[in-house]
Amino acid sequence: MRPASNLKPATYRCPFCGKHLASMSEHVLIAPEDDRSKRRHAHMDCVQRARQAGRLPTRDEWLAATRGPRPSLGARLRGLLPGRRLDE
Ligand SMILES: [Zn+2]
């Protein structure tokens, strides 16, 4: 998650409370580590509530919790490009 500011006149739906939020209002971007395209805009208050409930680790906390043997770069790339062989 990171602070977000957006000047585009768009509204987003907060994944925590389900209500719309104005892009100009204070909010944050959250995204699963494995898929940046699934990022969501959420109310700052809702995120803080989720954080206090332990449901939303920060990037640093997530990395610390998952540090360890990681898939090879090739395996990770194959996961991103299903059906394509990288050695062709
Ligand atoms: Zn909300």
PDB file of N, CA and C and ligand atoms in Angstrom:
ATOM      1  N   MET A   1       0.836  -1.181   0.000  1.00  0.00           N
ATOM      2  CA  MET A   1       0.000   0.000   0.000  1.00  0.00           C
ATOM      3  C   MET A   1       0.873   1.234   0.000  1.00  0.00           C
ATOM      4  N   ARG A   2       0.405   2.287  -0.625  1.00  0.00           N
ATOM      5  CA  ARG A   2       1.174   3.525  -0.644  1.00  0.00           C
ATOM      6  C   ARG A   2       0.209   4.685  -0.724  1.00  0.00           C
ATOM      7  N   PRO A   3       0.659   5.838  -0.307  1.00  0.00           N
ATOM      8  CA  PRO A   3      -0.222   6.999  -0.434  1.00  0.00           C
ATOM      9  C   PRO A   3      -0.550   7.235  -1.903  1.00  0.00           C
ATOM     10  N   ALA A   4      -1.734   7.683  -2.160  1.00  0.00           N
ATOM     11  CA  ALA A   4      -2.131   7.897  -3.541  1.00  0.00           C
ATOM     12  C   ALA A   4      -2.775   9.257  -3.682  1.00  0.00           C
ATOM     13  N   SER A   5      -2.462   9.884  -4.761  1.00  0.00           N
ATOM     14  CA  SER A   5      -3.187  11.101  -5.101  1.00  0.00           C
ATOM     15  C   SER A   5      -3.476  11.024  -6.591  1.00  0.00           C
ATOM     16  N   ASN A   6      -4.611  11.449  -6.951  1.00  0.00           N
ATOM     17  CA  ASN A   6      -5.030  11.267  -8.333  1.00  0.00           C
ATOM     18  C   ASN A   6      -5.802  12.499  -8.774  1.00  0.00           C
ATOM     19  N   LEU A   7      -5.383  13.070  -9.868  1.00  0.00           N
ATOM     20  CA  LEU A   7      -6.042  14.289 -10.330  1.00  0.00           C
ATOM     21  C   LEU A   7      -7.134  13.992 -11.355  1.00  0.00           C
ATOM     22  N   LYS A   8      -7.237  12.734 -11.755  1.00  0.00           N
ATOM     23  CA  LYS A   8      -8.282  12.405 -12.723  1.00  0.00           C
ATOM     24  C   LYS A   8      -9.649  12.451 -12.052  1.00  0.00           C
ATOM     25  N   PRO A   9     -10.647  12.958 -12.753  1.00  0.00           N
ATOM     26  CA  PRO A   9     -11.988  13.028 -12.179  1.00  0.00           C
ATOM     27  C   PRO A   9     -12.668  11.676 -12.232  1.00  0.00           C
ATOM     28  N   ALA A  10     -12.260  10.794 -11.343  1.00  0.00           N
ATOM     29  CA  ALA A  10     -12.841   9.459 -11.323  1.00  0.00           C
ATOM     30  C   ALA A  10     -13.238   9.111  -9.901  1.00  0.00           C
ATOM     31  N   THR A  11     -14.174   8.208  -9.784  1.00  0.00           N
ATOM     32  CA  THR A  11     -14.521   7.728  -8.454  1.00  0.00           C
ATOM     33  C   THR A  11     -14.190   6.253  -8.373  1.00  0.00           C
ATOM     34  N   TYR A  12     -13.885   5.807  -7.216  1.00  0.00           N
ATOM     35  CA  TYR A  12     -13.533   4.414  -6.987  1.00  0.00           C
ATOM     36  C   TYR A  12     -14.430   3.873  -5.892  1.00  0.00           C
ATOM     37  N   ARG A  13     -14.496   2.542  -5.836  1.00  0.00           N
ATOM     38  CA  ARG A  13     -15.290   1.927  -4.786  1.00  0.00           C
ATOM     39  C   ARG A  13     -14.337   1.315  -3.770  1.00  0.00           C
ATOM     40  N   CYS A  14     -14.549   1.662  -2.541  1.00  0.00           N
ATOM     41  CA  CYS A  14     -13.689   1.154  -1.482  1.00  0.00           C
ATOM     42  C   CYS A  14     -13.983  -0.326  -1.255  1.00  0.00           C
ATOM     43  N   PRO A  15     -12.948  -1.198  -1.297  1.00  0.00           N
ATOM     44  CA  PRO A  15     -13.171  -2.630  -1.131  1.00  0.00           C
ATOM     45  C   PRO A  15     -13.515  -3.009   0.299  1.00  0.00           C
ATOM     46  N   PHE A  16     -13.344  -2.116   1.234  1.00  0.00           N
ATOM     47  CA  PHE A  16     -13.606  -2.440   2.635  1.00  0.00           C
ATOM     48  C   PHE A  16     -15.042  -2.151   3.017  1.00  0.00           C
ATOM     49  N   CYS A  17     -15.551  -0.984   2.635  1.00  0.00           N
ATOM     50  CA  CYS A  17     -16.900  -0.613   3.055  1.00  0.00           C
ATOM     51  C   CYS A  17     -17.875  -0.633   1.881  1.00  0.00           C
ATOM     52  N   GLY A  18     -17.352  -0.746   0.638  1.00  0.00           N
ATOM     53  CA  GLY A  18     -18.229  -0.850  -0.511  1.00  0.00           C
ATOM     54  C   GLY A  18     -18.796   0.463  -0.992  1.00  0.00           C
ATOM     55  N   LYS A  19     -18.407   1.547  -0.348  1.00  0.00           N
ATOM     56  CA  LYS A  19     -18.920   2.858  -0.756  1.00  0.00           C
ATOM     57  C   LYS A  19     -17.958   3.509  -1.742  1.00  0.00           C
ATOM     58  N   HIS A  20     -18.482   4.418  -2.508  1.00  0.00           N
ATOM     59  CA  HIS A  20     -17.639   5.165  -3.432  1.00  0.00           C
ATOM     60  C   HIS A  20     -16.762   6.143  -2.661  1.00  0.00           C
ATOM     61  N   LEU A  21     -15.645   6.454  -3.270  1.00  0.00           N
ATOM     62  CA  LEU A  21     -14.816   7.508  -2.689  1.00  0.00           C
ATOM     63  C   LEU A  21     -14.386   8.431  -3.809  1.00  0.00           C
ATOM     64  N   ALA A  22     -14.243   9.687  -3.484  1.00  0.00           N
ATOM     65  CA  ALA A  22     -13.849  10.660  -4.482  1.00  0.00           C
ATOM     66  C   ALA A  22     -12.343  10.592  -4.668  1.00  0.00           C
ATOM     67  N   SER A  23     -11.901  10.686  -5.896  1.00  0.00           N
ATOM     68  CA  SER A  23     -10.476  10.545  -6.169  1.00  0.00           C
ATOM     69  C   SER A  23      -9.665  11.668  -5.533  1.00  0.00           C
ATOM     70  N   MET A  24     -10.305  12.783  -5.301  1.00  0.00           N
ATOM     71  CA  MET A  24      -9.561  13.897  -4.730  1.00  0.00           C
ATOM     72  C   MET A  24      -9.421  13.761  -3.218  1.00  0.00           C
ATOM     73  N   SER A  25     -10.248  12.930  -2.610  1.00  0.00           N
ATOM     74  CA  SER A  25     -10.178  12.800  -1.167  1.00  0.00           C
ATOM     75  C   SER A  25      -8.968  11.954  -0.773  1.00  0.00           C
ATOM     76  N   GLU A  26      -8.627  12.019   0.461  1.00  0.00           N
ATOM     77  CA  GLU A  26      -7.474  11.278   0.944  1.00  0.00           C
ATOM     78  C   GLU A  26      -7.785   9.783   0.935  1.00  0.00           C
ATOM     79  N   HIS A  27      -6.959   9.045   0.220  1.00  0.00           N
ATOM     80  CA  HIS A  27      -7.156   7.608   0.198  1.00  0.00           C
ATOM     81  C   HIS A  27      -5.828   6.937  -0.131  1.00  0.00           C
ATOM     82  N   VAL A  28      -5.817   5.641  -0.122  1.00  0.00           N
ATOM     83  CA  VAL A  28      -4.581   4.909  -0.390  1.00  0.00           C
ATOM     84  C   VAL A  28      -4.840   3.863  -1.458  1.00  0.00           C
ATOM     85  N   LEU A  29      -3.765   3.451  -2.090  1.00  0.00           N
ATOM     86  CA  LEU A  29      -3.819   2.365  -3.066  1.00  0.00           C
ATOM     87  C   LEU A  29      -3.340   1.098  -2.389  1.00  0.00           C
ATOM     88  N   ILE A  30      -4.086   0.037  -2.552  1.00  0.00           N
ATOM     89  CA  ILE A  30      -3.631  -1.254  -2.051  1.00  0.00           C
ATOM     90  C   ILE A  30      -3.563  -2.210  -3.222  1.00  0.00           C
ATOM     91  N   ALA A  31      -2.640  -3.157  -3.172  1.00  0.00           N
ATOM     92  CA  ALA A  31      -2.494  -4.100  -4.271  1.00  0.00           C
ATOM     93  C   ALA A  31      -1.867  -5.378  -3.763  1.00  0.00           C
ATOM     94  N   PRO A  32      -2.346  -6.515  -4.257  1.00  0.00           N
ATOM     95  CA  PRO A  32      -1.672  -7.773  -3.928  1.00  0.00           C
ATOM     96  C   PRO A  32      -0.258  -7.748  -4.497  1.00  0.00           C
ATOM     97  N   GLU A  33       0.674  -8.339  -3.780  1.00  0.00           N
ATOM     98  CA  GLU A  33       2.061  -8.310  -4.238  1.00  0.00           C
ATOM     99  C   GLU A  33       2.223  -8.991  -5.591  1.00  0.00           C
ATOM    100  N   ASP A  34       1.382  -9.952  -5.891  1.00  0.00           N
ATOM    101  CA  ASP A  34       1.589 -10.740  -7.103  1.00  0.00           C
ATOM    102  C   ASP A  34       0.800 -10.220  -8.290  1.00  0.00           C
ATOM    103  N   ASP A  35       0.026  -9.178  -8.108  1.00  0.00           N
ATOM    104  CA  ASP A  35      -0.760  -8.698  -9.242  1.00  0.00           C
ATOM    105  C   ASP A  35      -1.075  -7.217  -9.074  1.00  0.00           C
ATOM    106  N   ARG A  36      -0.221  -6.411  -9.647  1.00  0.00           N
ATOM    107  CA  ARG A  36      -0.404  -4.964  -9.501  1.00  0.00           C
ATOM    108  C   ARG A  36      -1.649  -4.473 -10.223  1.00  0.00           C
ATOM    109  N   SER A  37      -2.141  -5.258 -11.163  1.00  0.00           N
ATOM    110  CA  SER A  37      -3.310  -4.799 -11.914  1.00  0.00           C
ATOM    111  C   SER A  37      -4.568  -4.850 -11.056  1.00  0.00           C
ATOM    112  N   LYS A  38      -4.481  -5.529  -9.905  1.00  0.00           N
ATOM    113  CA  LYS A  38      -5.657  -5.653  -9.047  1.00  0.00           C
ATOM    114  C   LYS A  38      -5.676  -4.594  -7.958  1.00  0.00           C
ATOM    115  N   ARG A  39      -4.916  -3.541  -8.165  1.00  0.00           N
ATOM    116  CA  ARG A  39      -4.856  -2.521  -7.132  1.00  0.00           C
ATOM    117  C   ARG A  39      -6.218  -1.882  -6.938  1.00  0.00           C
ATOM    118  N   ARG A  40      -6.442  -1.465  -5.717  1.00  0.00           N
ATOM    119  CA  ARG A  40      -7.721  -0.872  -5.359  1.00  0.00           C
ATOM    120  C   ARG A  40      -7.488   0.416  -4.589  1.00  0.00           C
ATOM    121  N   HIS A  41      -8.394   1.326  -4.770  1.00  0.00           N
ATOM    122  CA  HIS A  41      -8.380   2.540  -3.973  1.00  0.00           C
ATOM    123  C   HIS A  41      -9.294   2.308  -2.785  1.00  0.00           C
ATOM    124  N   ALA A  42      -8.845   2.737  -1.629  1.00  0.00           N
ATOM    125  CA  ALA A  42      -9.635   2.525  -0.429  1.00  0.00           C
ATOM    126  C   ALA A  42      -9.552   3.751   0.463  1.00  0.00           C
ATOM    127  N   HIS A  43     -10.590   3.905   1.282  1.00  0.00           N
ATOM    128  CA  HIS A  43     -10.571   5.009   2.237  1.00  0.00           C
ATOM    129  C   HIS A  43      -9.411   4.839   3.205  1.00  0.00           C
ATOM    130  N   MET A  44      -8.769   5.941   3.517  1.00  0.00           N
ATOM    131  CA  MET A  44      -7.708   5.899   4.518  1.00  0.00           C
ATOM    132  C   MET A  44      -8.220   5.307   5.825  1.00  0.00           C
ATOM    133  N   ASP A  45      -9.409   5.713   6.232  1.00  0.00           N
ATOM    134  CA  ASP A  45      -9.956   5.226   7.500  1.00  0.00           C
ATOM    135  C   ASP A  45     -10.193   3.722   7.457  1.00  0.00           C
ATOM    136  N   CYS A  46     -10.718   3.243   6.322  1.00  0.00           N
ATOM    137  CA  CYS A  46     -11.016   1.821   6.208  1.00  0.00           C
ATOM    138  C   CYS A  46      -9.731   1.002   6.241  1.00  0.00           C
ATOM    139  N   VAL A  47      -8.693   1.515   5.562  1.00  0.00           N
ATOM    140  CA  VAL A  47      -7.410   0.804   5.542  1.00  0.00           C
ATOM    141  C   VAL A  47      -6.819   0.749   6.937  1.00  0.00           C
ATOM    142  N   GLN A  48      -6.907   1.879   7.631  1.00  0.00           N
ATOM    143  CA  GLN A  48      -6.348   1.891   8.988  1.00  0.00           C
ATOM    144  C   GLN A  48      -7.104   0.931   9.892  1.00  0.00           C
ATOM    145  N   ARG A  49      -8.409   0.822   9.684  1.00  0.00           N
ATOM    146  CA  ARG A  49      -9.200  -0.118  10.485  1.00  0.00           C
ATOM    147  C   ARG A  49      -8.760  -1.546  10.171  1.00  0.00           C
ATOM    148  N   ALA A  50      -8.560  -1.825   8.889  1.00  0.00           N
ATOM    149  CA  ALA A  50      -8.122  -3.161   8.491  1.00  0.00           C
ATOM    150  C   ALA A  50      -6.723  -3.460   9.030  1.00  0.00           C
ATOM    151  N   ARG A  51      -5.873  -2.438   9.002  1.00  0.00           N
ATOM    152  CA  ARG A  51      -4.524  -2.616   9.531  1.00  0.00           C
ATOM    153  C   ARG A  51      -4.581  -2.959  11.017  1.00  0.00           C
ATOM    154  N   GLN A  52      -5.433  -2.266  11.735  1.00  0.00           N
ATOM    155  CA  GLN A  52      -5.525  -2.510  13.174  1.00  0.00           C
ATOM    156  C   GLN A  52      -6.072  -3.903  13.449  1.00  0.00           C
ATOM    157  N   ALA A  53      -6.879  -4.413  12.516  1.00  0.00           N
ATOM    158  CA  ALA A  53      -7.428  -5.756  12.667  1.00  0.00           C
ATOM    159  C   ALA A  53      -6.440  -6.806  12.171  1.00  0.00           C
ATOM    160  N   GLY A  54      -5.293  -6.352  11.666  1.00  0.00           N
ATOM    161  CA  GLY A  54      -4.265  -7.282  11.221  1.00  0.00           C
ATOM    162  C   GLY A  54      -4.549  -7.923   9.889  1.00  0.00           C
ATOM    163  N   ARG A  55      -5.424  -7.316   9.111  1.00  0.00           N
ATOM    164  CA  ARG A  55      -5.817  -7.941   7.850  1.00  0.00           C
ATOM    165  C   ARG A  55      -5.077  -7.379   6.640  1.00  0.00           C
ATOM    166  N   LEU A  56      -4.261  -6.364   6.841  1.00  0.00           N
ATOM    167  CA  LEU A  56      -3.628  -5.748   5.679  1.00  0.00           C
ATOM    168  C   LEU A  56      -2.174  -5.408   5.995  1.00  0.00           C
ATOM    169  N   PRO A  57      -1.275  -6.349   5.758  1.00  0.00           N
ATOM    170  CA  PRO A  57       0.138  -6.059   6.036  1.00  0.00           C
ATOM    171  C   PRO A  57       0.685  -5.043   5.057  1.00  0.00           C
ATOM    172  N   THR A  58       1.630  -4.260   5.511  1.00  0.00           N
ATOM    173  CA  THR A  58       2.323  -3.373   4.587  1.00  0.00           C
ATOM    174  C   THR A  58       3.270  -4.205   3.748  1.00  0.00           C
ATOM    175  N   ARG A  59       3.830  -3.591   2.721  1.00  0.00           N
ATOM    176  CA  ARG A  59       4.756  -4.311   1.849  1.00  0.00           C
ATOM    177  C   ARG A  59       5.928  -4.875   2.654  1.00  0.00           C
ATOM    178  N   ASP A  60       6.466  -4.078   3.556  1.00  0.00           N
ATOM    179  CA  ASP A  60       7.603  -4.538   4.345  1.00  0.00           C
ATOM    180  C   ASP A  60       7.215  -5.713   5.230  1.00  0.00           C
ATOM    181  N   GLU A  61       6.042  -5.624   5.843  1.00  0.00           N
ATOM    182  CA  GLU A  61       5.599  -6.719   6.708  1.00  0.00           C
ATOM    183  C   GLU A  61       5.357  -7.971   5.889  1.00  0.00           C
ATOM    184  N   TRP A  62       4.794  -7.785   4.700  1.00  0.00           N
ATOM    185  CA  TRP A  62       4.508  -8.932   3.843  1.00  0.00           C
ATOM    186  C   TRP A  62       5.808  -9.603   3.421  1.00  0.00           C
ATOM    187  N   LEU A  63       6.804  -8.798   3.063  1.00  0.00           N
ATOM    188  CA  LEU A  63       8.080  -9.357   2.626  1.00  0.00           C
ATOM    189  C   LEU A  63       8.751 -10.105   3.775  1.00  0.00           C
ATOM    190  N   ALA A  64       8.670  -9.536   4.968  1.00  0.00           N
ATOM    191  CA  ALA A  64       9.299 -10.181   6.112  1.00  0.00           C
ATOM    192  C   ALA A  64       8.635 -11.522   6.395  1.00  0.00           C
ATOM    193  N   ALA A  65       7.311 -11.573   6.211  1.00  0.00           N
ATOM    194  CA  ALA A  65       6.572 -12.796   6.521  1.00  0.00           C
ATOM    195  C   ALA A  65       6.787 -13.878   5.478  1.00  0.00           C
ATOM    196  N   THR A  66       7.134 -13.475   4.277  1.00  0.00           N
ATOM    197  CA  THR A  66       7.233 -14.456   3.201  1.00  0.00           C
ATOM    198  C   THR A  66       8.671 -14.672   2.755  1.00  0.00           C
ATOM    199  N   ARG A  67       9.599 -14.036   3.453  1.00  0.00           N
ATOM    200  CA  ARG A  67      10.996 -14.196   3.056  1.00  0.00           C
ATOM    201  C   ARG A  67      11.410 -15.650   3.233  1.00  0.00           C
ATOM    202  N   GLY A  68      12.181 -16.113   2.288  1.00  0.00           N
ATOM    203  CA  GLY A  68      12.590 -17.513   2.346  1.00  0.00           C
ATOM    204  C   GLY A  68      12.869 -17.964   0.932  1.00  0.00           C
ATOM    205  N   PRO A  69      12.911 -19.280   0.725  1.00  0.00           N
ATOM    206  CA  PRO A  69      13.144 -19.764  -0.637  1.00  0.00           C
ATOM    207  C   PRO A  69      12.103 -19.205  -1.578  1.00  0.00           C
ATOM    208  N   ARG A  70      12.556 -18.617  -2.648  1.00  0.00           N
ATOM    209  CA  ARG A  70      11.622 -18.047  -3.615  1.00  0.00           C
ATOM    210  C   ARG A  70      11.758 -18.801  -4.926  1.00  0.00           C
ATOM    211  N   PRO A  71      10.720 -18.807  -5.723  1.00  0.00           N
ATOM    212  CA  PRO A  71      10.819 -19.447  -7.044  1.00  0.00           C
ATOM    213  C   PRO A  71      11.910 -18.774  -7.864  1.00  0.00           C
ATOM    214  N   SER A  72      12.506 -19.526  -8.764  1.00  0.00           N
ATOM    215  CA  SER A  72      13.520 -18.940  -9.624  1.00  0.00           C
ATOM    216  C   SER A  72      12.895 -17.870 -10.502  1.00  0.00           C
ATOM    217  N   LEU A  73      13.747 -16.997 -11.033  1.00  0.00           N
ATOM    218  CA  LEU A  73      13.229 -15.944 -11.902  1.00  0.00           C
ATOM    219  C   LEU A  73      12.494 -16.549 -13.089  1.00  0.00           C
ATOM    220  N   GLY A  74      13.039 -17.626 -13.645  1.00  0.00           N
ATOM    221  CA  GLY A  74      12.393 -18.261 -14.797  1.00  0.00           C
ATOM    222  C   GLY A  74      11.000 -18.759 -14.451  1.00  0.00           C
ATOM    223  N   ALA A  75      10.876 -19.382 -13.272  1.00  0.00           N
ATOM    224  CA  ALA A  75       9.572 -19.900 -12.877  1.00  0.00           C
ATOM    225  C   ALA A  75       8.582 -18.762 -12.687  1.00  0.00           C
ATOM    226  N   ARG A  76       9.067 -17.653 -12.121  1.00  0.00           N
ATOM    227  CA  ARG A  76       8.166 -16.529 -11.911  1.00  0.00           C
ATOM    228  C   ARG A  76       7.736 -15.931 -13.245  1.00  0.00           C
ATOM    229  N   LEU A  77       8.662 -15.858 -14.205  1.00  0.00           N
ATOM    230  CA  LEU A  77       8.312 -15.303 -15.512  1.00  0.00           C
ATOM    231  C   LEU A  77       7.338 -16.219 -16.239  1.00  0.00           C
ATOM    232  N   ARG A  78       7.549 -17.519 -16.111  1.00  0.00           N
ATOM    233  CA  ARG A  78       6.611 -18.442 -16.756  1.00  0.00           C
ATOM    234  C   ARG A  78       5.218 -18.273 -16.161  1.00  0.00           C
ATOM    235  N   GLY A  79       5.168 -17.990 -14.857  1.00  0.00           N
ATOM    236  CA  GLY A  79       3.870 -17.777 -14.244  1.00  0.00           C
ATOM    237  C   GLY A  79       3.185 -16.530 -14.782  1.00  0.00           C
ATOM    238  N   LEU A  80       3.998 -15.547 -15.169  1.00  0.00           N
ATOM    239  CA  LEU A  80       3.425 -14.313 -15.706  1.00  0.00           C
ATOM    240  C   LEU A  80       3.016 -14.464 -17.156  1.00  0.00           C
ATOM    241  N   LEU A  81       3.645 -15.413 -17.855  1.00  0.00           N
ATOM    242  CA  LEU A  81       3.380 -15.575 -19.273  1.00  0.00           C
ATOM    243  C   LEU A  81       2.931 -17.007 -19.558  1.00  0.00           C
ATOM    244  N   PRO A  82       1.748 -17.349 -19.114  1.00  0.00           N
ATOM    245  CA  PRO A  82       1.301 -18.733 -19.290  1.00  0.00           C
ATOM    246  C   PRO A  82       1.236 -19.108 -20.765  1.00  0.00           C
ATOM    247  N   GLY A  83       1.695 -20.296 -21.054  1.00  0.00           N
ATOM    248  CA  GLY A  83       1.604 -20.787 -22.419  1.00  0.00           C
ATOM    249  C   GLY A  83       2.754 -20.379 -23.317  1.00  0.00           C
ATOM    250  N   ARG A  84       3.650 -19.574 -22.794  1.00  0.00           N
ATOM    251  CA  ARG A  84       4.775 -19.173 -23.627  1.00  0.00           C
ATOM    252  C   ARG A  84       6.060 -19.748 -23.068  1.00  0.00           C
ATOM    253  N   ARG A  85       6.883 -20.249 -23.940  1.00  0.00           N
ATOM    254  CA  ARG A  85       8.167 -20.784 -23.515  1.00  0.00           C
ATOM    255  C   ARG A  85       9.214 -19.691 -23.678  1.00  0.00           C
ATOM    256  N   LEU A  86      10.009 -19.498 -22.624  1.00  0.00           N
ATOM    257  CA  LEU A  86      10.985 -18.418 -22.662  1.00  0.00           C
ATOM    258  C   LEU A  86      12.258 -18.814 -23.374  1.00  0.00           C
ATOM    259  N   ASP A  87      12.444 -20.111 -23.597  1.00  0.00           N
ATOM    260  CA  ASP A  87      13.716 -20.545 -24.179  1.00  0.00           C
ATOM    261  C   ASP A  87      13.603 -20.728 -25.690  1.00  0.00           C
ATOM    262  N   GLU A  88      12.554 -20.226 -26.265  1.00  0.00           N
ATOM    263  CA  GLU A  88      12.415 -20.319 -27.717  1.00  0.00           C
ATOM    264  C   GLU A  88      12.989 -19.088 -28.396  1.00  0.00           C
TER     265      GLU A  88
HETATM  266 ZN    ZN B   1     -14.224   2.618   2.855  1.00  0.00          ZN
END
